């Protein structure tokens, strides 16, 4: 049994190290700031309750483990019946985040990633944003490594098409 | 293949403002301390795996108790509920019990998507569920489709929505708004006189909008397949009812809960008919406890009558020649 003080310190360290990237990942998934904040907190609450279980297994890095929780949490949110009926905005204005002094290219890349189909978005975020290896992604998503590779290629083509179409460079 | 579009760099730059704030940290600490979920009111069951044996035992005990109770009192509870339902006498409207997760038909007018979620009908009535979703800076307001219903002055930022269900050249244009937010309006509609032969149901969807101070209307149609509505029989006549003087016989009487419809049939075999009624111009009619003659179709949302009376009326004189009271009991109308 891990003492509460140790758990609290560990959680603090996780929030410091991965909080922002988890929050942004949730946002890219859910396209809603409040939902993303909820999902981020949900992720860390789940991590807190499962900390002991994780320490016992120690089969992957804590970052990979937390990302996996975050992805599952976002997928749970997306599975909610009402989520399907909400129009997910794709314009900068509707994202409700201040984007002053940000290049158009950066904004358009972000929007392009957000518009990818969920399965492709998953691998793109894990591979390019979280710098995970294909094996780690396969492990996180419980899919074949080859499938990861195929999805990455598909996403690459999709992003390239948008890029060449003048959406972003 | 790494970083072909500098994704990490771009995302981090775009979402710089998305950061874990001290408030979020406090909220997280509070959630963990109080064993609650963030922001929302949902509760987390605290570490149930530590109490797994107790939990399993509790679930088993509850299941056994419920089973035992259902075994012993099930029939009487059911009877009690049925009686309560009968006594309530409120005829529920047929509802969309399983709204599909995808629309059965859809169309688009400008920035407005029109989704038909459900269309149900039987031989007489129909129910439909249509939703309007606006994108961009448009506010939707449903109205009954008549120009005189439009507010004055008109709000230029508002698109007034009208939806019509067409069948056999006639339209039904009275609708109730079940729910509406700024950019979506759900319209549940219901009506009589649906002709089941005319499938699919066609929705004529129009929007009314302002342009340069002028009112414009744009219309689009969308056809949706119609699902067969279940007809639930509520009460019928237990046995044919013989009128001893006139020899008339009420052979069937049905009150239908979903359609709120009453219909009956009767014969006059002449058997046992007493003179002089054989030569009179007679007709059977059904009246409620207030003496009101029931039409063969009851108005929508009418209560199911507790007491009825079957009367034989002399059409020449207007006299009631013979009458038998009927009481609604256990889904049947019986003569006491």
XYZ file of C-alpha atoms in Angstrom:
505
model
C 0.000 0.000 0.000
C 1.464 3.362 -1.050
C 1.174 6.056 1.645
C -1.054 9.005 0.717
C 1.836 11.486 0.988
C 3.838 9.531 -1.583
C 0.792 9.249 -3.844
C 0.174 12.999 -3.580
C 3.796 13.790 -4.434
C 3.670 11.421 -7.394
C 0.458 12.952 -8.683
C 1.917 16.430 -8.293
C 4.906 15.355 -10.342
C 2.687 13.854 -13.056
C 0.540 16.981 -13.304
C 3.697 19.120 -13.547
C 5.260 16.948 -16.220
C 2.312 15.825 -18.323
C -0.608 18.070 -17.308
C -0.377 20.492 -20.216
C 0.162 17.873 -22.895
C -2.683 15.734 -21.537
C -4.976 18.775 -21.428
C -4.102 19.644 -25.025
C -4.551 16.060 -26.165
C -8.004 15.992 -24.581
C -8.825 19.268 -26.283
C -7.711 17.957 -29.675
C -9.954 14.969 -29.124
C -13.021 16.708 -27.777
C -12.786 20.170 -29.410
C -14.234 21.756 -26.299
C -12.246 23.541 -23.639
C -14.470 22.717 -20.664
C -14.827 19.096 -21.671
C -11.071 18.855 -22.140
C -10.491 20.262 -18.649
C -12.965 17.749 -17.247
C -11.336 14.903 -19.142
C -7.860 15.950 -18.012
C -8.928 15.978 -14.382
C -10.795 12.718 -14.835
C -7.597 11.202 -16.199
C -5.577 12.187 -13.150
C -8.330 11.097 -10.759
C -8.305 7.682 -12.441
C -4.518 7.621 -12.307
C -4.662 8.394 -8.567
C -7.018 5.498 -7.885
C -5.042 3.084 -10.059
C -1.590 4.179 -8.918
C -1.024 1.071 -6.851
C -2.041 -1.206 -9.675
C 0.328 0.605 -12.010
C 3.277 0.462 -9.595
C 2.796 -3.271 -9.343
C 2.898 -3.823 -13.103
C 5.580 -1.407 -14.126
C 5.417 -2.646 -17.703
C 5.334 0.713 -19.391
C 6.472 4.214 -18.553
C 4.121 6.277 -16.423
C 3.677 8.761 -19.277
C 2.464 6.057 -21.667
C 0.148 4.764 -18.990
C -1.391 8.199 -18.292
C -1.800 8.902 -21.995
C -3.634 5.606 -22.342
C -5.996 6.625 -19.514
C -6.533 10.031 -21.151
C -7.365 8.474 -24.517
C -9.803 6.027 -22.960
C -11.405 8.862 -20.986
C -11.838 10.959 -24.131
C -13.284 7.965 -25.975
C -15.751 7.463 -23.107
C -16.794 11.113 -23.431
C -17.214 10.691 -27.179
C -19.338 7.616 -26.690
C -21.854 9.606 -24.649
C -25.125 9.770 -26.652
C -25.343 13.545 -26.571
C -21.790 13.964 -27.898
C -22.871 12.490 -31.238
C -25.478 15.170 -31.713
C -23.248 18.132 -30.980
C -21.762 19.979 -33.870
C -18.002 19.935 -33.211
C -16.653 23.265 -34.374
C -13.660 23.439 -36.589
C -13.038 27.174 -36.869
C -10.538 29.096 -34.819
C -13.215 31.438 -33.452
C -15.295 28.528 -32.230
C -12.389 26.888 -30.457
C -12.663 29.599 -27.808
C -8.949 29.754 -27.205
C -6.892 32.897 -27.665
C -4.589 32.460 -30.653
C -2.918 35.851 -30.823
C 0.639 35.930 -32.153
C 0.244 32.429 -33.515
C 1.132 31.817 -37.128
C -1.601 30.868 -39.540
C 0.373 27.766 -40.399
C 0.352 26.594 -36.774
C -3.391 27.162 -36.437
C -4.162 25.391 -39.671
C -1.984 22.429 -38.783
C -3.792 22.124 -35.455
C -7.196 22.326 -37.130
C -6.134 19.796 -39.749
C -5.095 17.337 -37.044
C -8.390 17.940 -35.234
C -10.354 17.217 -38.394
C -8.731 13.836 -38.950
C -10.948 10.795 -38.450
C -10.692 9.583 -34.809
C -8.549 6.530 -35.536
C -6.036 8.505 -37.563
C -6.049 11.364 -35.076
C -5.186 8.921 -32.291
C -2.013 7.660 -33.921
C -0.953 11.095 -35.139
C -1.226 12.523 -31.642
C 0.617 9.653 -30.031
C 3.336 9.502 -32.655
C 3.980 13.125 -33.499
C 2.737 14.934 -30.417
C 3.689 12.530 -27.652
C 6.718 11.119 -29.476
C 5.712 7.549 -28.764
C 7.181 4.680 -30.787
C 4.977 2.559 -32.993
C 5.345 -0.348 -30.592
C 4.271 1.848 -27.665
C 1.282 3.096 -29.677
C 0.324 -0.454 -30.626
C 0.514 -1.373 -26.950
C -1.465 1.676 -25.824
C -4.263 1.216 -28.333
C -4.197 -2.600 -28.193
C -3.749 -2.850 -31.937
C -1.194 -4.379 -34.270
C 2.039 -2.479 -34.970
C 1.337 -2.835 -38.690
C -2.072 -1.210 -38.197
C -0.355 1.718 -36.488
C 1.977 2.079 -39.422
C -0.879 1.899 -41.918
C -2.915 4.514 -40.028
C 0.077 6.826 -39.804
C 0.600 6.579 -43.527
C -3.070 7.268 -44.180
C -2.997 10.270 -41.835
C 0.173 11.501 -43.515
C -1.502 11.367 -46.937
C -4.567 13.106 -45.558
C -2.516 15.897 -43.981
C -0.403 16.203 -47.124
C -3.519 16.609 -49.277
C -4.784 19.399 -47.029
C -1.374 20.972 -47.022
C -1.147 20.971 -50.809
C -4.716 22.168 -51.071
C -3.528 25.369 -49.518
C -5.109 24.755 -46.144
C -1.726 24.874 -44.531
C 1.874 24.572 -45.582
C 8.334 10.291 -41.270
C 8.896 12.047 -37.945
C 7.550 15.599 -37.765
C 6.619 16.134 -41.412
C 4.409 19.080 -40.531
C 6.049 20.114 -37.235
C 2.846 18.986 -35.578
C 4.068 19.133 -31.986
C 5.525 22.552 -32.455
C 2.392 23.891 -34.147
C -0.056 22.372 -31.665
C 1.902 23.649 -28.672
C 2.044 27.125 -30.185
C -1.658 27.192 -31.033
C -2.742 25.820 -27.701
C -0.295 27.814 -25.556
C -3.181 29.255 -23.592
C -4.394 25.776 -22.650
C -2.484 25.157 -19.472
C -3.123 23.528 -16.166
C -4.098 26.401 -13.914
C -3.845 26.543 -10.105
C -7.679 26.364 -9.996
C -7.610 23.096 -11.904
C -4.983 21.741 -9.527
C -7.089 22.755 -6.527
C -10.156 21.219 -8.085
C -8.229 18.013 -8.739
C -6.972 17.864 -5.145
C -10.510 18.501 -3.904
C -11.923 15.784 -6.157
C -9.441 13.272 -4.856
C -10.040 14.253 -1.241
C -13.822 14.132 -1.628
C -13.770 11.131 -3.963
C -15.829 12.957 -6.566
C -15.399 13.519 -10.274
C -14.132 16.856 -11.602
C -16.604 19.705 -12.107
C -19.608 17.515 -12.751
C -21.711 16.052 -9.967
C -21.021 12.431 -10.858
C -19.679 10.362 -8.021
C -16.861 7.908 -8.177
C -17.321 4.658 -6.356
C -14.234 4.676 -4.150
C -11.830 1.857 -4.898
C -14.397 -0.875 -5.088
C -11.811 -3.493 -5.839
C -10.679 -3.412 -2.207
C -14.181 -4.381 -1.191
C -14.831 -6.857 -3.976
C -15.929 -9.801 -1.794
C -18.269 -7.586 0.220
C -19.624 -6.037 -2.943
C -20.250 -9.380 -4.640
C -21.941 -10.688 -1.483
C -24.120 -7.574 -1.229
C -25.158 -7.812 -4.900
C -25.996 -11.496 -4.431
C -28.064 -10.771 -1.319
C -29.930 -7.962 -3.084
C -30.626 -10.176 -6.110
C -31.870 -13.022 -3.902
C -34.103 -10.634 -1.923
C -35.549 -9.068 -5.066
C -36.131 -12.521 -6.553
C -37.863 -13.748 -3.409
C -40.036 -10.642 -3.250
C -40.958 -10.915 -6.920
C -41.764 -14.611 -6.441
C -44.061 -13.991 -3.507
C -45.657 -10.681 -4.380
C -45.126 -10.429 -8.138
C -48.683 -11.271 -9.259
C -50.345 -9.038 -6.674
C -47.950 -6.142 -7.378
C -48.689 -6.478 -11.073
C -52.432 -6.521 -10.467
C -52.078 -3.474 -8.223
C -50.170 -1.581 -10.914
C -52.664 -2.569 -13.578
C -55.509 -1.367 -11.397
C -53.683 1.897 -10.728
C -53.186 2.357 -14.460
C -56.819 1.587 -15.156
C -57.956 3.976 -12.450
C -55.715 6.705 -13.729
C -57.653 6.539 -16.975
C -55.133 8.718 -18.699
C -54.473 7.550 -22.164
C -50.769 7.910 -22.896
C -49.652 9.060 -26.288
C -47.646 6.651 -28.351
C -44.083 7.807 -27.994
C -40.779 7.484 -29.751
C -39.438 4.812 -27.506
C -36.353 3.975 -29.475
C -35.178 7.091 -31.230
C -32.568 5.963 -33.754
C -29.006 7.199 -33.363
C -28.872 8.340 -36.981
C -31.538 10.332 -38.802
C -33.717 8.421 -41.246
C -33.650 11.305 -43.706
C -32.044 14.713 -43.970
C -31.723 17.761 -46.140
C -30.025 21.127 -46.093
C -31.141 24.677 -46.672
C -28.160 27.014 -46.633
C -26.523 26.741 -43.225
C -29.416 24.827 -41.766
C -29.508 21.053 -41.616
C -32.881 19.400 -41.295
C -32.848 15.929 -39.809
C -35.846 13.642 -39.687
C -35.297 11.358 -36.720
C -38.502 9.425 -36.810
C -41.772 9.120 -38.665
C -44.390 6.749 -37.356
C -47.909 6.121 -38.480
C -50.766 3.694 -38.509
C -53.846 3.885 -40.679
C -55.123 7.005 -38.969
C -52.490 8.939 -37.110
C -48.890 9.970 -37.476
C -46.068 11.155 -35.268
C -42.870 12.724 -36.464
C -39.695 14.111 -34.957
C -37.778 16.656 -37.003
C -34.734 18.576 -35.872
C -33.215 21.745 -37.268
C -29.575 22.534 -36.663
C -28.096 25.855 -37.655
C -24.434 26.517 -38.152
C -22.888 29.945 -37.868
C -24.493 33.040 -36.512
C -28.122 32.086 -36.939
C -30.734 31.726 -34.256
C -33.603 29.353 -34.939
C -37.147 29.906 -33.824
C -39.979 27.582 -34.741
C -43.339 29.027 -35.664
C -46.559 27.584 -36.945
C -45.977 28.485 -40.541
C -48.457 31.322 -40.813
C -47.118 34.732 -41.739
C -49.339 36.463 -39.208
C -47.595 34.511 -36.454
C -44.340 36.270 -37.177
C -43.372 38.838 -34.557
C -43.204 42.451 -35.501
C -40.636 43.887 -35.926
C -38.699 40.921 -37.203
C -35.314 40.193 -35.746
C -32.798 40.126 -38.584
C -30.564 37.630 -36.782
C -33.333 35.103 -36.416
C -34.348 32.481 -38.915
C -37.963 31.509 -38.399
C -38.543 27.878 -39.149
C -41.656 26.251 -40.468
C -42.055 22.556 -41.106
C -44.985 20.901 -42.811
C -45.846 17.271 -43.147
C -47.536 16.627 -46.438
C -49.796 13.775 -47.238
C -52.438 13.494 -49.902
C -52.206 17.147 -50.820
C -53.092 18.411 -47.351
C -50.621 19.675 -44.809
C -50.506 19.536 -41.078
C -48.883 22.678 -39.798
C -49.471 22.836 -36.082
C -46.445 21.864 -34.129
C -45.244 21.864 -30.624
C -41.640 22.614 -29.807
C -40.365 19.977 -27.467
C -37.003 21.566 -26.932
C -34.956 24.325 -28.408
C -31.589 25.882 -27.897
C -30.015 28.734 -29.722
C -28.968 26.728 -32.744
C -31.198 23.693 -32.690
C -34.912 23.185 -32.566
C -36.666 19.851 -32.202
C -40.203 19.631 -33.429
C -42.462 16.775 -32.481
C -45.619 16.744 -34.482
C -48.681 14.618 -34.404
C -51.890 14.515 -36.328
C -54.896 12.701 -37.629
C -56.002 11.482 -41.017
C -52.748 10.026 -42.124
C -53.250 7.821 -45.150
C -51.051 4.809 -44.701
C -50.996 4.127 -48.422
C -48.962 7.261 -48.975
C -45.496 6.248 -48.043
C -42.892 7.548 -47.551
C -43.960 10.575 -45.551
C -42.823 13.795 -47.174
C -41.708 16.711 -45.063
C -41.813 20.077 -46.665
C -39.298 22.158 -44.772
C -39.174 25.895 -45.189
C -37.166 28.643 -43.627
C -38.239 32.246 -43.506
C -35.497 34.810 -43.385
C -34.894 38.472 -43.817
C -32.829 39.898 -46.613
C -32.599 43.640 -47.272
C -35.732 44.122 -45.213
C -37.657 41.619 -47.341
C -39.126 38.377 -46.065
C -37.977 35.449 -48.149
C -38.981 31.838 -47.940
C -36.921 28.927 -49.084
C -38.386 25.445 -49.177
C -36.949 22.006 -49.513
C -38.564 18.615 -49.227
C -37.308 15.463 -47.656
C -38.950 12.068 -47.809
C -38.704 9.713 -44.888
C -39.742 6.086 -44.571
C -42.596 5.568 -42.161
C -42.418 3.103 -39.304
C -45.553 1.218 -38.401
C -47.021 2.475 -35.160
C -48.114 -0.127 -32.657
C -51.758 -0.017 -31.816
C -52.505 -0.911 -28.244
C -55.996 -1.983 -27.453
C -57.103 -0.727 -24.101
C -60.639 -1.819 -23.606
C -63.217 -3.753 -25.513
C -66.621 -5.170 -24.936
C -66.524 -8.410 -22.957
C -69.490 -10.033 -24.680
C -72.156 -8.982 -27.174
C -74.817 -6.891 -25.537
C -78.429 -7.643 -26.347
C -81.107 -4.977 -26.029
C -84.200 -6.968 -24.985
C -86.876 -4.585 -26.274
C -85.513 -3.583 -29.662
C -83.607 -6.783 -30.344
C -80.503 -4.797 -31.240
C -77.143 -6.278 -30.415
C -73.940 -4.340 -29.681
C -71.402 -6.765 -31.064
C -68.155 -4.874 -30.575
C -66.869 -1.822 -28.784
C -63.191 -0.880 -28.739
C -61.420 1.946 -27.005
C -57.894 2.248 -28.324
C -55.356 3.851 -26.055
C -52.871 4.981 -28.672
C -55.369 6.270 -31.157
C -57.894 7.354 -28.548
C -60.505 6.041 -30.847
C -63.781 4.332 -30.161
C -65.559 2.158 -32.617
C -68.438 -0.258 -32.407
C -70.646 -2.449 -34.476
C -74.179 -3.594 -34.001
C -76.820 -5.686 -35.667
C -80.536 -6.047 -35.526
C -81.533 -9.561 -36.397
C -85.168 -8.877 -35.696
C -85.094 -11.811 -33.318
C -86.902 -11.045 -30.052
C -87.779 -7.642 -31.407
C -91.000 -6.307 -29.928
C -93.551 -4.366 -31.870
C -93.738 -1.534 -32.725
C -89.919 -1.193 -32.754
C -89.520 -3.336 -35.849
C -90.805 -0.493 -37.984
C -89.105 2.382 -36.185
C -86.040 4.229 -37.491
C -83.577 3.320 -34.734
C -79.873 3.873 -34.217
C -77.364 2.839 -31.596
C -75.180 5.475 -30.014
C -72.654 5.599 -27.192
C -72.736 8.394 -24.613
C -70.458 9.185 -21.699
C -71.503 9.822 -18.098
C -72.370 13.440 -18.895
C -74.740 12.378 -21.650
C -72.395 13.570 -24.377
C -72.563 11.453 -27.510
C -69.125 10.121 -28.308
C -67.867 10.625 -31.818
C -66.162 7.642 -33.389
C -62.889 9.478 -33.026
C -62.222 11.046 -29.685
C -60.285 14.280 -29.523
C -56.607 13.954 -28.774
C -55.654 13.494 -25.093
C -59.149 12.559 -24.061
C -59.476 10.567 -20.856
C -60.646 7.015 -21.231
C -64.234 7.081 -19.924
C -64.945 5.122 -16.769
C -68.626 4.810 -17.581
C -70.443 4.704 -20.884
C -73.966 4.073 -21.919
C -75.174 2.307 -25.050
C -78.450 3.799 -26.155
C -80.962 2.984 -28.864
C -82.302 6.227 -30.209
C -85.480 6.724 -32.194
C -84.281 8.971 -35.002
C -87.791 10.203 -35.812
C -88.759 11.341 -32.333
C -85.331 11.706 -30.701
C -86.447 9.478 -27.815
C -84.154 7.003 -26.141
C -85.969 3.731 -26.504
C -83.552 1.584 -24.574
C -80.224 1.985 -22.789
C -77.633 -0.210 -21.092
C -74.871 1.230 -18.876
C -71.301 0.031 -19.387
C -68.468 0.096 -16.871
C -64.758 -0.016 -17.666
C -63.205 -2.794 -15.634
C -59.992 -4.741 -16.184
C -59.616 -3.578 -19.761
C -63.163 -4.492 -20.641
C -66.478 -2.755 -20.856
C -69.111 -4.774 -19.135
C -72.795 -4.337 -18.425
C -73.235 -4.430 -14.646
